[in-house]
Tab-separated table of C-alpha atoms in Angstrom:
chain	number	residue	atom	x	y	z
A	8	GLY	CA	4.093	-13.583	14.620
A	9	ALA	CA	2.969	-15.154	11.377
A	10	GLY	CA	1.547	-11.948	9.998
A	11	VAL	CA	0.996	-8.287	10.723
A	12	SER	CA	-1.598	-7.867	13.438
A	13	GLN	CA	-3.687	-4.723	13.891
A	14	SER	CA	-6.105	-3.817	16.633
A	15	PRO	CA	-8.846	-2.953	16.998
A	16	SER	CA	-10.278	-4.208	13.713
A	17	ASN	CA	-13.133	-1.720	13.988
A	18	LYS	CA	-13.439	1.482	15.955
A	19	VAL	CA	-16.371	3.855	16.154
A	20	THR	CA	-15.641	7.093	17.950
A	21	GLU	CA	-17.318	10.408	18.522
A	22	LYS	CA	-16.019	13.500	16.844
A	23	GLY	CA	-13.444	15.215	19.038
A	24	LYS	CA	-12.298	12.067	20.859
A	25	ASP	CA	-8.775	10.676	20.655
A	26	VAL	CA	-8.078	7.196	19.264
A	27	GLU	CA	-5.103	4.838	19.346
A	28	LEU	CA	-4.486	2.217	16.694
A	29	ARG	CA	-2.016	-0.580	17.252
A	30	CYS	CA	0.193	-2.546	14.891
A	31	ASP	CA	2.273	-5.657	15.627
A	32	PRO	CA	4.661	-6.247	12.722
A	33	ILE	CA	6.164	-9.552	11.672
A	34	SER	CA	8.980	-10.461	14.030
A	35	GLY	CA	12.343	-9.411	12.620
A	36	HIS	CA	10.913	-6.899	10.154
A	37	THR	CA	12.837	-3.675	10.561
A	38	ALA	CA	10.603	-1.422	8.464
A	39	LEU	CA	7.044	-0.464	9.426
A	40	TYR	CA	4.597	1.709	7.512
A	41	TRP	CA	1.199	3.292	8.102
A	42	TYR	CA	-1.176	4.035	5.240
A	43	ARG	CA	-4.705	5.385	5.121
A	44	GLN	CA	-7.316	4.152	2.662
A	45	ARG	CA	-10.556	6.036	2.299
A	46	LEU	CA	-13.557	4.217	0.858
A	47	GLY	CA	-12.914	3.311	-2.760
A	48	GLN	CA	-9.610	5.165	-2.805
A	49	GLY	CA	-5.944	4.317	-3.025
A	50	LEU	CA	-3.324	3.975	-0.309
A	51	GLU	CA	-2.199	7.252	1.204
A	52	PHE	CA	1.220	7.211	2.901
A	53	LEU	CA	1.274	8.471	6.484
A	54	ILE	CA	4.525	7.544	8.251
A	55	TYR	CA	7.448	5.130	7.984
A	56	PHE	CA	9.811	3.690	10.609
A	57	GLN	CA	13.126	2.024	9.784
A	58	GLY	CA	15.153	0.566	12.625
A	59	ASN	CA	16.472	3.256	14.929
A	60	SER	CA	16.421	5.992	12.295
A	61	ALA	CA	14.203	9.041	12.686
A	62	PRO	CA	10.767	8.255	11.243
A	63	ASP	CA	9.631	9.745	7.937
A	64	LYS	CA	6.557	11.714	8.987
A	65	SER	CA	6.086	13.506	5.701
A	66	GLY	CA	2.653	11.978	5.030
A	67	LEU	CA	0.934	12.880	8.293
A	68	PRO	CA	-1.982	15.134	7.274
A	69	SER	CA	-2.014	17.341	10.369
A	70	ASP	CA	-0.501	17.718	13.818
A	71	ARG	CA	-3.469	15.777	15.205
A	72	PHE	CA	-1.752	12.650	13.882
A	73	SER	CA	1.266	11.098	15.564
A	74	ALA	CA	2.888	7.666	15.722
A	75	GLU	CA	5.450	5.868	17.782
A	76	ARG	CA	7.360	2.650	17.476
A	77	THR	CA	9.241	0.861	20.211
A	78	GLY	CA	12.475	-0.490	18.744
A	79	GLU	CA	11.567	-2.916	15.984
A	80	SER	CA	8.284	-3.987	17.491
A	81	VAL	CA	4.857	-2.539	18.173
A	82	SER	CA	3.713	0.765	16.704
A	83	THR	CA	0.785	2.944	17.712
A	84	LEU	CA	-0.884	5.582	15.569
A	85	THR	CA	-2.706	8.238	17.573
A	86	ILE	CA	-5.303	10.598	16.172
A	87	GLN	CA	-6.301	13.432	18.470
A	88	ARG	CA	-9.569	15.357	18.314
A	89	THR	CA	-10.925	13.120	15.578
A	90	GLN	CA	-12.863	14.633	12.685
A	91	GLN	CA	-15.319	12.998	10.308
A	92	GLU	CA	-12.795	13.190	7.467
A	93	ASP	CA	-10.538	10.888	9.504
A	94	SER	CA	-12.952	8.034	8.804
A	95	ALA	CA	-11.026	5.450	6.787
A	96	VAL	CA	-9.245	2.119	7.002
A	97	TYR	CA	-5.801	2.509	8.535
A	98	LEU	CA	-3.394	-0.094	7.223
A	99	CYS	CA	-0.095	-1.053	8.751
A	100	ALA	CA	2.590	-2.918	6.798
A	101	SER	CA	6.034	-4.261	7.591
A	102	SER	CA	8.946	-5.446	5.486
A	103	ALA	CA	12.137	-7.301	6.230
A	104	ARG	CA	14.331	-4.396	5.188
A	105	ALA	CA	13.763	-0.843	4.004
A	106	ARG	CA	14.455	-1.697	0.373
A	107	ASN	CA	14.128	-4.599	-2.006
A	108	TYR	CA	11.473	-6.429	-0.023
A	109	GLY	CA	7.729	-6.510	-0.446
A	110	TYR	CA	5.351	-5.240	2.193
A	111	THR	CA	3.121	-7.485	4.267
A	112	PHE	CA	-0.047	-5.639	5.199
A	113	GLY	CA	-2.231	-6.142	8.227
A	114	SER	CA	-6.016	-6.387	7.889
A	115	GLY	CA	-6.410	-2.793	8.947
A	116	THR	CA	-8.446	-0.822	11.459
A	117	ARG	CA	-11.697	0.590	10.139
A	118	LEU	CA	-12.215	3.921	11.888
A	119	THR	CA	-15.610	5.589	11.825
A	120	VAL	CA	-16.002	9.043	13.332
A	121	VAL	CA	-19.610	9.956	14.094
B	14	GLN	CA	4.397	12.528	-7.084
B	15	GLN	CA	1.700	9.855	-7.102
B	16	PRO	CA	2.165	7.432	-10.017
B	17	VAL	CA	-0.627	7.278	-12.553
B	18	GLN	CA	-2.264	3.969	-13.368
B	19	SER	CA	-4.209	3.155	-16.480
B	20	PRO	CA	-6.798	2.027	-17.166
B	21	GLN	CA	-8.899	2.805	-14.089
B	22	ALA	CA	-11.051	-0.264	-14.609
B	23	VAL	CA	-11.072	-3.376	-16.770
B	24	ILE	CA	-13.727	-6.031	-17.322
B	25	LEU	CA	-12.586	-9.321	-18.809
B	26	ARG	CA	-13.908	-12.768	-19.586
B	27	GLU	CA	-12.045	-15.752	-18.195
B	28	GLY	CA	-9.077	-16.594	-20.377
B	29	GLU	CA	-8.600	-13.075	-21.739
B	30	ASP	CA	-5.466	-11.009	-21.243
B	31	ALA	CA	-5.021	-7.581	-19.662
B	32	VAL	CA	-2.282	-4.995	-19.225
B	33	ILE	CA	-2.153	-2.440	-16.430
B	34	ASN	CA	0.244	0.464	-16.720
B	35	CYS	CA	1.954	2.557	-14.063
B	36	SER	CA	3.717	5.770	-14.944
B	37	SER	CA	5.742	8.160	-12.806
B	38	SER	CA	6.900	11.718	-13.410
B	39	LYS	CA	9.950	11.105	-11.202
B	40	ALA	CA	12.957	8.815	-11.405
B	41	LEU	CA	12.319	5.394	-9.920
B	42	TYR	CA	14.398	2.951	-7.910
B	43	SER	CA	11.806	0.212	-7.769
B	44	VAL	CA	8.215	-0.636	-8.546
B	45	HIS	CA	6.007	-2.934	-6.489
B	46	TRP	CA	2.695	-4.494	-7.526
B	47	TYR	CA	-0.078	-5.473	-5.089
B	48	ARG	CA	-3.549	-6.911	-5.443
B	49	GLN	CA	-6.374	-6.085	-3.057
B	50	LYS	CA	-9.621	-8.022	-2.954
B	51	HIS	CA	-12.733	-6.351	-1.623
B	52	GLY	CA	-12.605	-5.975	2.148
B	53	GLU	CA	-9.123	-7.478	2.407
B	54	ALA	CA	-5.595	-6.198	2.829
B	55	PRO	CA	-3.365	-5.656	-0.215
B	56	VAL	CA	-1.201	-8.659	-1.073
B	57	PHE	CA	2.308	-8.350	-2.494
B	58	LEU	CA	2.720	-9.734	-6.015
B	59	MET	CA	6.206	-8.741	-7.096
B	60	ILE	CA	8.954	-6.152	-6.983
B	61	LEU	CA	10.993	-4.916	-9.932
B	62	LEU	CA	14.372	-3.379	-9.282
B	63	LYS	CA	16.256	-2.922	-12.533
B	64	GLY	CA	15.608	-1.208	-15.817
B	65	GLY	CA	14.016	-3.549	-18.306
B	66	GLU	CA	13.585	-6.244	-15.700
B	67	GLN	CA	10.716	-8.657	-16.058
B	68	LYS	CA	9.321	-10.946	-13.442
B	69	GLY	CA	6.602	-13.525	-13.313
B	70	HIS	CA	4.177	-14.848	-10.764
B	71	GLU	CA	2.082	-17.706	-12.144
B	72	LYS	CA	0.454	-16.158	-15.234
B	73	ILE	CA	1.094	-12.637	-14.004
B	74	SER	CA	4.262	-10.910	-15.112
B	75	ALA	CA	5.581	-7.372	-15.110
B	76	SER	CA	8.161	-5.192	-16.762
B	77	PHE	CA	9.963	-2.082	-15.580
B	78	ASN	CA	11.436	0.481	-17.921
B	79	GLU	CA	13.626	2.620	-15.691
B	80	LYS	CA	14.369	5.194	-18.387
B	81	LYS	CA	10.724	5.768	-19.194
B	82	GLN	CA	9.773	5.596	-15.504
B	83	GLN	CA	7.067	3.112	-16.350
B	84	SER	CA	5.995	-0.352	-15.337
B	85	SER	CA	3.389	-2.662	-16.803
B	86	LEU	CA	1.609	-5.626	-15.262
B	87	TYR	CA	0.555	-8.400	-17.638
B	88	LEU	CA	-2.223	-10.827	-16.758
B	89	THR	CA	-2.529	-13.678	-19.229
B	90	ALA	CA	-5.331	-16.207	-19.509
B	91	SER	CA	-7.112	-14.475	-16.634
B	92	GLN	CA	-8.904	-16.480	-13.971
B	93	LEU	CA	-11.830	-15.509	-11.751
B	94	SER	CA	-9.390	-15.312	-8.831
B	95	TYR	CA	-7.563	-12.435	-10.530
B	96	SER	CA	-10.454	-10.084	-9.802
B	97	GLY	CA	-9.560	-7.235	-7.479
B	98	THR	CA	-7.874	-3.864	-7.424
B	99	TYR	CA	-4.250	-3.695	-8.516
B	100	PHE	CA	-1.929	-1.056	-7.114
B	101	CYS	CA	1.537	-0.111	-8.200
B	102	GLY	CA	3.815	1.369	-5.570
B	103	THR	CA	6.848	3.355	-6.609
B	104	GLU	CA	10.028	4.121	-4.727
B	105	SER	CA	12.329	6.949	-5.745
B	106	PRO	CA	16.123	6.661	-5.464
B	107	SER	CA	16.147	9.056	-2.505
B	108	ASN	CA	13.095	7.857	-0.564
B	109	THR	CA	14.602	4.773	0.990
B	110	GLY	CA	11.953	2.111	1.303
B	111	LYS	CA	8.900	4.367	1.157
B	112	LEU	CA	6.284	3.510	-1.466
B	113	ILE	CA	3.868	5.936	-3.040
B	114	PHE	CA	0.899	4.095	-4.481
B	115	GLY	CA	-1.109	4.760	-7.592
B	116	GLN	CA	-4.855	5.175	-7.418
B	117	GLY	CA	-5.482	1.566	-8.385
B	118	THR	CA	-6.941	-0.364	-11.324
B	119	THR	CA	-10.057	-2.418	-10.707
B	120	LEU	CA	-10.083	-5.694	-12.601
B	121	GLN	CA	-13.235	-7.784	-12.887
B	122	VAL	CA	-13.043	-11.220	-14.472
B	123	LYS	CA	-16.373	-12.721	-15.500
B	124	PRO	CA	-17.115	-16.373	-16.293
């Protein structure tokens, strides 16, 4: 596609429910990243996929968070048993290669846990 | 591990210049700069890969001092459209492709 697509754009969920966030990267981009941005804050790294290599999960804040990517295409970020502190904008980005290329970000999913 | 940006916020008049700094306590392979407008996704401005390298994007340029583990973003003759939050993202030599972002610098350009 022309850009990075994320869905849904907004999600309101009840505390304790599970949510799935989806990211469609730019076609041909081998690297895909998930970041979290709380209101008025910076970008917090969550997880990174590069081709068929094992993902870098070092930023996932707890075992309630997990992510998958099918080949070099769609990725889903799953948050189980959501908590109020999970409320944030979840941004996905892709880049043509792991290094030396800028990221293209999607518009994000705004998650609100009530 | 997170790079430190300074200043946290800047208010300018149109036509004035600004410098935003990004400093890391760890060795760096590259530095990226992004701009995020309110309610929008961050947009890539430029990447710097070599020590002492400078790059430009319209009237926005940047330098990267690999030895000092620092980068600076220069905005000259600022325009209203430059308003937003600027983030530097740093990549270490060992963390292939992964960026750690600074906390951001909010720039407001007034007429």
